[in-house]
Tab-separated table of C-alpha atoms in Angstrom:
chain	number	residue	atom	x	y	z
A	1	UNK	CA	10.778	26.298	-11.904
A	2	UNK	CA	11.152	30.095	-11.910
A	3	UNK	CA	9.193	31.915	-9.126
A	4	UNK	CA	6.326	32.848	-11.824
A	5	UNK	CA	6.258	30.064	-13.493
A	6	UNK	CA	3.036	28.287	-14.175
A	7	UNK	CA	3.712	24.428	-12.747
A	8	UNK	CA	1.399	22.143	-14.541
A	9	UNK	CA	0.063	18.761	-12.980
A	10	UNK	CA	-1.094	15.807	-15.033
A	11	UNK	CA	-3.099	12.908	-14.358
A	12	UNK	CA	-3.006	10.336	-17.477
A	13	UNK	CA	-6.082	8.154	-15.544
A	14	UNK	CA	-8.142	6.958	-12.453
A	15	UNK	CA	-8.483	3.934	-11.156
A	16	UNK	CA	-11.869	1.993	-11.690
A	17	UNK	CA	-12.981	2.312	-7.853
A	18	UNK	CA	-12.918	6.267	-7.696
A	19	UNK	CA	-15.812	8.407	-8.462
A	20	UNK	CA	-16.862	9.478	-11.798
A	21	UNK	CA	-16.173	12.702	-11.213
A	22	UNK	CA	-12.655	12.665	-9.324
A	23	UNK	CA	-10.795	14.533	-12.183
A	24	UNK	CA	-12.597	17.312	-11.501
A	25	UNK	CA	-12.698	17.448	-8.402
A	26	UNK	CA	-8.926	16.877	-8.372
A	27	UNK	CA	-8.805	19.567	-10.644
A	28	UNK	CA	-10.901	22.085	-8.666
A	29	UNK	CA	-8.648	21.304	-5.496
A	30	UNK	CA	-5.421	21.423	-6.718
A	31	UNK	CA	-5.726	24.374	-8.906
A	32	UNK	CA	-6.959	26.455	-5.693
A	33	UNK	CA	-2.799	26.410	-5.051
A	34	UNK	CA	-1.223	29.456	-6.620
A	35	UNK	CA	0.940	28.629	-9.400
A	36	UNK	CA	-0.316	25.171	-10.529
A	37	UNK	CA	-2.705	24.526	-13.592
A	38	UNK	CA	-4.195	21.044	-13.597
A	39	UNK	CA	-3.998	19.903	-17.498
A	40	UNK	CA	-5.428	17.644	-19.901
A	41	UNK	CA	-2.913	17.018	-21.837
A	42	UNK	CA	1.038	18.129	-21.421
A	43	UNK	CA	2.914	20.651	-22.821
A	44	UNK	CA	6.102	20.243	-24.028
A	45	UNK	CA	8.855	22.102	-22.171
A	46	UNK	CA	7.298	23.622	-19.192
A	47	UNK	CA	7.757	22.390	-15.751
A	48	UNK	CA	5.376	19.087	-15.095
A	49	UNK	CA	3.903	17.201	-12.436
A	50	UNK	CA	2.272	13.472	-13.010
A	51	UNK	CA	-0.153	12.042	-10.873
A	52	UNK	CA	0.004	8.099	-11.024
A	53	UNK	CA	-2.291	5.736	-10.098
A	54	UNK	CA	-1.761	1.782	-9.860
A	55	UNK	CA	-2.039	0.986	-13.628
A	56	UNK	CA	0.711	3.287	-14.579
A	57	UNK	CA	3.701	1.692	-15.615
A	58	UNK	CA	6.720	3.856	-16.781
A	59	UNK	CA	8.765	1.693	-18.699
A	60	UNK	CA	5.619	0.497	-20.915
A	61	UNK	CA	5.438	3.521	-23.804
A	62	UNK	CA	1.759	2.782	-24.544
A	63	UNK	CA	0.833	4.109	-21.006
A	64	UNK	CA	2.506	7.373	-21.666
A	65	UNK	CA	2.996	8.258	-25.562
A	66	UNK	CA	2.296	11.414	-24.866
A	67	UNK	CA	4.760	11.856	-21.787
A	68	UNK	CA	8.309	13.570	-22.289
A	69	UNK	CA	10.192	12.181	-19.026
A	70	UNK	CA	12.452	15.441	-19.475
A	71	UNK	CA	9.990	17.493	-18.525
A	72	UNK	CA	8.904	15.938	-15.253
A	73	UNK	CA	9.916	17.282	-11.746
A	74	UNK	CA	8.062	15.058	-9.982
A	75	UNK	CA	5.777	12.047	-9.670
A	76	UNK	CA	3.507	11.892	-7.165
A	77	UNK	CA	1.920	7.856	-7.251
A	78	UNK	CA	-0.357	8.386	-4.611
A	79	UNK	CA	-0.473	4.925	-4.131
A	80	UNK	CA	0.740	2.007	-1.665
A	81	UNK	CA	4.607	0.387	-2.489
A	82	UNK	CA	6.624	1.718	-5.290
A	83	UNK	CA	6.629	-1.383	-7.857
A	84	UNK	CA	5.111	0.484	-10.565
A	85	UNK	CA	8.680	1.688	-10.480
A	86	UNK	CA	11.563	-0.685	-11.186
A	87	UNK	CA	15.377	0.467	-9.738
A	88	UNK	CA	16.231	1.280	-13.156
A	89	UNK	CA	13.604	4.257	-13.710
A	90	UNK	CA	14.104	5.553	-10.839
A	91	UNK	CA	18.224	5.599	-11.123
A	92	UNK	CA	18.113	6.678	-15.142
A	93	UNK	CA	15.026	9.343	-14.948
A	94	UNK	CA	16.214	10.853	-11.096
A	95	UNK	CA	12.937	12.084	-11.047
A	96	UNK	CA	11.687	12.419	-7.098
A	97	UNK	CA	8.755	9.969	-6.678
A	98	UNK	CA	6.462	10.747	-3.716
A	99	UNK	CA	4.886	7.269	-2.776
A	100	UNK	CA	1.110	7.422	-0.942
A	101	UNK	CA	1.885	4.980	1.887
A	102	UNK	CA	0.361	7.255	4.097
A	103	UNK	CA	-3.375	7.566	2.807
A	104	UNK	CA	-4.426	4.053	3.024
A	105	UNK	CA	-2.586	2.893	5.926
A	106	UNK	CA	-5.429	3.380	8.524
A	107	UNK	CA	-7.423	1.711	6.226
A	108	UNK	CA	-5.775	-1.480	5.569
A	109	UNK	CA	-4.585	-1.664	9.348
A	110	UNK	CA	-9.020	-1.670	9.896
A	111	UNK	CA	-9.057	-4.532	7.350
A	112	UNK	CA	-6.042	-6.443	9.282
A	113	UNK	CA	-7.002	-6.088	12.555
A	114	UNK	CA	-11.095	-7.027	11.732
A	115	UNK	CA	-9.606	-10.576	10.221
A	116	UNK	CA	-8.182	-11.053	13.532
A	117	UNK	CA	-10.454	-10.168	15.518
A	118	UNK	CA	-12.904	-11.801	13.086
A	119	UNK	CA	-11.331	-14.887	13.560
A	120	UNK	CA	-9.810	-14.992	17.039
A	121	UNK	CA	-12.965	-13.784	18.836
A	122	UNK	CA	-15.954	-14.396	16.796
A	123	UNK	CA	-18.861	-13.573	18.930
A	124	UNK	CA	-21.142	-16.272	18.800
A	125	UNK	CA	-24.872	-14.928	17.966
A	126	UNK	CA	-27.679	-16.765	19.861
A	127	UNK	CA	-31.177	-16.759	19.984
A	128	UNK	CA	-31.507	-18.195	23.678
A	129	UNK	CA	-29.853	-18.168	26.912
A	130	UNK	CA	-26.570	-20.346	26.737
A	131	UNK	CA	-26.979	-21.853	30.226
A	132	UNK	CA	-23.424	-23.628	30.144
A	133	UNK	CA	-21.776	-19.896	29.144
A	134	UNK	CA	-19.180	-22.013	27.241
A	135	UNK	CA	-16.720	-19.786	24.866
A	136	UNK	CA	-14.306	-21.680	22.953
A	137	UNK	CA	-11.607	-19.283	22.305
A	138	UNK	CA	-8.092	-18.505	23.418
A	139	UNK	CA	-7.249	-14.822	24.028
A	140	UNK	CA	-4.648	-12.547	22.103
A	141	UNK	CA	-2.502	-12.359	25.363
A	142	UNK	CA	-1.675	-16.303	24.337
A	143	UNK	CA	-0.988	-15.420	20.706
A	144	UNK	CA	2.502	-14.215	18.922
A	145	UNK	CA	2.335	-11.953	16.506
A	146	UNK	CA	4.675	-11.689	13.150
A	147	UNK	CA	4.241	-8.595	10.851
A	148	UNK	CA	6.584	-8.586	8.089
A	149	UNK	CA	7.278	-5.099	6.765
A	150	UNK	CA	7.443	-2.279	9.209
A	151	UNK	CA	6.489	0.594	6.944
A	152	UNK	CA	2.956	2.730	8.011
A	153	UNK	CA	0.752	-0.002	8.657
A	154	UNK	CA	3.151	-2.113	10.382
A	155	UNK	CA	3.607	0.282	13.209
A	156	UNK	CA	0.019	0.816	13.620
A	157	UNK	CA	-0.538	-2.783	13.954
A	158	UNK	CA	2.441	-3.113	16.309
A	159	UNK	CA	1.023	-0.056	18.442
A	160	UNK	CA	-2.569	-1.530	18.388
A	161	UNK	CA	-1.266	-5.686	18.888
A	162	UNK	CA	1.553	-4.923	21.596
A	163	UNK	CA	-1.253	-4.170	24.908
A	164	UNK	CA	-2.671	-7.095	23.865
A	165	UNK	CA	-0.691	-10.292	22.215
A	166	UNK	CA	1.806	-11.924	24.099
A	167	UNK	CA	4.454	-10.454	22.057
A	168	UNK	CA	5.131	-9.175	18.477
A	169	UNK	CA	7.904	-9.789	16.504
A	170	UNK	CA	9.146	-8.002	14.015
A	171	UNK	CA	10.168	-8.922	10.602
A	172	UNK	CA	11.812	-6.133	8.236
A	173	UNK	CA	15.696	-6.182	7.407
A	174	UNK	CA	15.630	-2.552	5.954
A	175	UNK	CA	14.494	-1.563	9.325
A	176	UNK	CA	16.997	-2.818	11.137
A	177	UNK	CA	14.768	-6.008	12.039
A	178	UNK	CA	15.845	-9.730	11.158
A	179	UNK	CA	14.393	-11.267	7.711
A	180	UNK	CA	12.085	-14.065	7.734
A	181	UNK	CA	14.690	-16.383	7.132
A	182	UNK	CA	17.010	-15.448	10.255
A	183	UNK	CA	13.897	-14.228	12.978
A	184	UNK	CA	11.740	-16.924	14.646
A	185	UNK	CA	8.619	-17.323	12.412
A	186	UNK	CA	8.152	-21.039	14.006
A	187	UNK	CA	6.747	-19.151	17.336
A	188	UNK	CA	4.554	-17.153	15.110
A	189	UNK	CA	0.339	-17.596	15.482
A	190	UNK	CA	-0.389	-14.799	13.327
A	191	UNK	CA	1.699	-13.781	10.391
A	192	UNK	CA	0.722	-10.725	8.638
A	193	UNK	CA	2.417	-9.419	5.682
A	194	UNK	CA	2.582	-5.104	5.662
A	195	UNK	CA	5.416	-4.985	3.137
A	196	UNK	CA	5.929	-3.676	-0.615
A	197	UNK	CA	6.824	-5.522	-3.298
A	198	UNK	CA	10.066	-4.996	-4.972
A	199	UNK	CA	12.574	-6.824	-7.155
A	200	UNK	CA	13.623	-9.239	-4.671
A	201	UNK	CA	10.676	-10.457	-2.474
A	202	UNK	CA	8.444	-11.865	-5.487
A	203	UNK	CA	6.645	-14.882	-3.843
A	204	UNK	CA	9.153	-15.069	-1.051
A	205	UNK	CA	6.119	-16.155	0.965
A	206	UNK	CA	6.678	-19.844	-0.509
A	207	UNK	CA	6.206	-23.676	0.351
A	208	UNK	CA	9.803	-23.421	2.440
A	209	UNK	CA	7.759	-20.515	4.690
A	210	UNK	CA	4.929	-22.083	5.210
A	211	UNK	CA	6.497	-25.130	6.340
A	212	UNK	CA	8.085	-23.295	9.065
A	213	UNK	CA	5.007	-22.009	10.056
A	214	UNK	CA	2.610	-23.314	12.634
A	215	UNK	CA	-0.313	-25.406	11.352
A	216	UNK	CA	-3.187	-23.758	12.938
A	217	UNK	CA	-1.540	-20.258	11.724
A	218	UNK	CA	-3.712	-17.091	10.843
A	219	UNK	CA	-2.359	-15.399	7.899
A	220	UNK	CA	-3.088	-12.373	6.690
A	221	UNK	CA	-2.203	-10.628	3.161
A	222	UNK	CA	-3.777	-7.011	2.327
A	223	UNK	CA	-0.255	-5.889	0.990
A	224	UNK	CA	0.448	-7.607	-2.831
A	225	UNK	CA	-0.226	-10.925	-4.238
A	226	UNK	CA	3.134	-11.786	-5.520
A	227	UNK	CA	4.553	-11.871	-2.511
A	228	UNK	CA	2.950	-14.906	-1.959
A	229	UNK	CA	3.166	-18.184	-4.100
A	230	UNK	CA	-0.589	-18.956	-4.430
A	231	UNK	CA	-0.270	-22.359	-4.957
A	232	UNK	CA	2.257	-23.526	-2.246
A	233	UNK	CA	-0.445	-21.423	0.155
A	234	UNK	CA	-3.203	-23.488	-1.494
A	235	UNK	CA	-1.211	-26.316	-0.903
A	236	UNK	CA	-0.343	-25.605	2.995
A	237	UNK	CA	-4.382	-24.806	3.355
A	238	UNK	CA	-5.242	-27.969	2.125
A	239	UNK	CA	-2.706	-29.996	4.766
A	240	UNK	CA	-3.377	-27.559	7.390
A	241	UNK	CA	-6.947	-27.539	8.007
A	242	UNK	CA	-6.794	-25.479	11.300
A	243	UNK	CA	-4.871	-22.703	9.634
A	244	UNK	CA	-7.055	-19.933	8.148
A	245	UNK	CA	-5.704	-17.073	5.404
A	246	UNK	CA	-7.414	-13.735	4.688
A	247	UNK	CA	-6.192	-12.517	1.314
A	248	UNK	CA	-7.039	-9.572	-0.384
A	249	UNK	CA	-4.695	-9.370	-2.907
A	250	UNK	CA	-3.772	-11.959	-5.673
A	251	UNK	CA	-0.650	-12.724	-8.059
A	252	UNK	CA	-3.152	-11.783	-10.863
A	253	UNK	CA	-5.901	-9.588	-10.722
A	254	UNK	CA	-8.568	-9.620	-11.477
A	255	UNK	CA	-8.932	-12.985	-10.277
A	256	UNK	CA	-11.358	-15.753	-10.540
A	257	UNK	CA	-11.894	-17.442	-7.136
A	258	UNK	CA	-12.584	-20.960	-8.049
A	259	UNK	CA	-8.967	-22.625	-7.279
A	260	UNK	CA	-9.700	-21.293	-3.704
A	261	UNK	CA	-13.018	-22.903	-3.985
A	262	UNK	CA	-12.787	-26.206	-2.296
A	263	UNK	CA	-10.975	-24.628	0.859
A	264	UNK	CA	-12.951	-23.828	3.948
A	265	UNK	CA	-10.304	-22.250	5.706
A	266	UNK	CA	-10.045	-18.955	3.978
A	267	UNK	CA	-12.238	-15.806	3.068
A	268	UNK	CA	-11.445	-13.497	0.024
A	269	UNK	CA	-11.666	-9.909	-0.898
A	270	UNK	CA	-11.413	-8.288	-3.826
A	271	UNK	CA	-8.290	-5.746	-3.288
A	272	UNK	CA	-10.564	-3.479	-0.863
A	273	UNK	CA	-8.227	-3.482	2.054
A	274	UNK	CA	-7.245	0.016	1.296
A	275	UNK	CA	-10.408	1.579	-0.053
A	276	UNK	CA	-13.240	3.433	2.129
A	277	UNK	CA	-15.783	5.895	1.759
A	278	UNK	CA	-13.435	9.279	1.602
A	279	UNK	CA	-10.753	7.514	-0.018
A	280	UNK	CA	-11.055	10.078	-3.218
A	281	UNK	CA	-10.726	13.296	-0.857
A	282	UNK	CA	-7.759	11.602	1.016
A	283	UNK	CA	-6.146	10.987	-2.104
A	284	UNK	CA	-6.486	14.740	-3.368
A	285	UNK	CA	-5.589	16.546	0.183
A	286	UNK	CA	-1.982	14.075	0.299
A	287	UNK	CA	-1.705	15.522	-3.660
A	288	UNK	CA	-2.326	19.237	-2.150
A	289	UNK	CA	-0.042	18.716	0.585
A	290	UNK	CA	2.919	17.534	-1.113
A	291	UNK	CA	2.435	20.412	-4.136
A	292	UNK	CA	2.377	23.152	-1.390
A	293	UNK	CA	5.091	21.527	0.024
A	294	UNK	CA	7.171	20.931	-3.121
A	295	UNK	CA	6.336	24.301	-4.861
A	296	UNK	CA	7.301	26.105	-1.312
A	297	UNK	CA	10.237	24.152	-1.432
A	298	UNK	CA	11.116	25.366	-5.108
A	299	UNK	CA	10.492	29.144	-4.581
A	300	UNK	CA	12.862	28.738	-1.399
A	301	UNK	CA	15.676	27.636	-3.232
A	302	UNK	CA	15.118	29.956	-6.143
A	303	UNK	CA	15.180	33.058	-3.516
A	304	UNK	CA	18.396	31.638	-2.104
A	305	UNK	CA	19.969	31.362	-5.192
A	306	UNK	CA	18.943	34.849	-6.270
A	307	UNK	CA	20.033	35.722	-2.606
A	308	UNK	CA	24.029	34.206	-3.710
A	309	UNK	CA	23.849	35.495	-6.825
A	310	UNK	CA	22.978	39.474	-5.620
A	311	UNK	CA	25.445	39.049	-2.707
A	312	UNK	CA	28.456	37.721	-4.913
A	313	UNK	CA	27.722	40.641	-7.348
């Protein structure tokens, strides 16, 4: 991209949860940056940028028939985890991809620490004086903690859970942490899952976890469905009545609630963990950000090129 060159940015569709108008709004925002023109359609040969949302799929050519991978510079998915795009994309097309992990993670760590609290210190509501002053709870200090995936949310819950559990373990081998299958789940009391989906981890929550954990375990999924094998958790619910589950996300979704039906022991969400009331703005100032960013990044290299180029002549 040439210092005057016109860098146009894309978006091929919304997702179903963001305002009517978000396009253009998008489109007022990002075209306030000098040098980018927010399209409607692409145009072949010039300098692209495509905005991806969680439907997007780029090895399926019906989502993008109109969509000349030689012409993008960068892909900006301002969404959570990056398994919209498989190893092979990413290695073939060497397009950068800037993931969104950042926007929703204060959001989703709400949504995991309410189902704790939610279900660790319910407050009880009555309409008269309790003269016994009986509470029949045990306190956070006596619980372990497990998050699996230490990414943006799994810090914050570490940072908000450490002052107050009796300890936290950590579960996240591309960290540096042991894998579920070497660390200590068994001591575990609350096992929440913070981790992206890739390749490799597909329903690696499974009936051999679950039998290693405890049977009055809280666990908590606001990451991806197919991490988890739905039935072997339905399965671990049903033999495990003093366990409990918050799930927010399913192997398939949309999904129809009625095999959960029968079990008392667990409360489901539709895939909201992540969304809240400024959600859209969030989403279009971490799109800003990273264009100002990227397009100062650009103009940078161009001037130190020219720089070489004036100096060696």
């Amino acid at each position: 991209m040439s210092i005057d060159t016109v860098l146009n940015v894309y978006r091929p569709n919304v997702s179903p949860y963001q305002n009517q108008i978000f396009k253009e709004l998008e489109k007022e925002s990002l075209e306030q940056i000098e040098g980018v023109r927010y399209l409607d359609t692409l145009e072949e040969g010039r300098p692209q940028v495509l905005l991806t949302n969680t439907h997007f799929k780029p090895t399926d050519p019906s989502m993008h028939r109109n969509i000349d991978f030689k012409d993008i510079q960068l892909i900006i998915h301002p969404n959570s985890g990056h398994d919209n795009f498989p190893k092979s994309f990413v290695t073939e097309s060497k397009i950068p991809i800037i993931l969104g992990n950042p926007i929703r993670a204060q959001a989703v760590s709400n949504y995991i620490l309410s189902s704790i609290f939610e279900r660790e210190t319910y407050i009880p509501d009555e309409s008269s004086w309790n003269m016994n002053r009986v509470w029949n709870r045990s306190l956070l200090c006596q619980k372990t903690v497990a998050i699996i995936g230490y990414g943006h949310i799994g810090s914050i819950i570490k940072q908000s859970l450490k002052p107050l559990a009796k300890e936290v373990i950590i579960f996240d081998p591309f960290k540096g942490f042991p894998s579920i299958e070497e660390g200590p789940l068994e001591k575990a009391d609350i096992v929440i899952l913070s981790c992206s989906l890739n390749e490799k981890n597909i329903r690696f929550i499974n009936e051999k976890t679950f039998k290693r954990m405890k049977k009055d375990v809280l666990f908590i999924n606001p990451s991806r469905g197919k991490l988890v094998n739905e039935l072997d958790l339905i399965h671990f619910l049903e033999k495990s009545p003093k366990a409990f589950a918050f799930l927010d996300v399913f192997e398939k979704e949309p999904v129809s609630y009625d095999k959960f039906s029968h079990l008392k022991n667990i409360k489901l969400s539709s895939h909201i963990a992540g969304v809240f009331k400024e959600l859209d703005q969030y989403i279009i100032q971490f799109e800003e950000k990273i264009l100002r960013s990227y397009i100062m990044a650009q103009r940078k290299k161009e001037n130190e090129t020219l720089w070489n180029k004036t100096f060696k002549d």
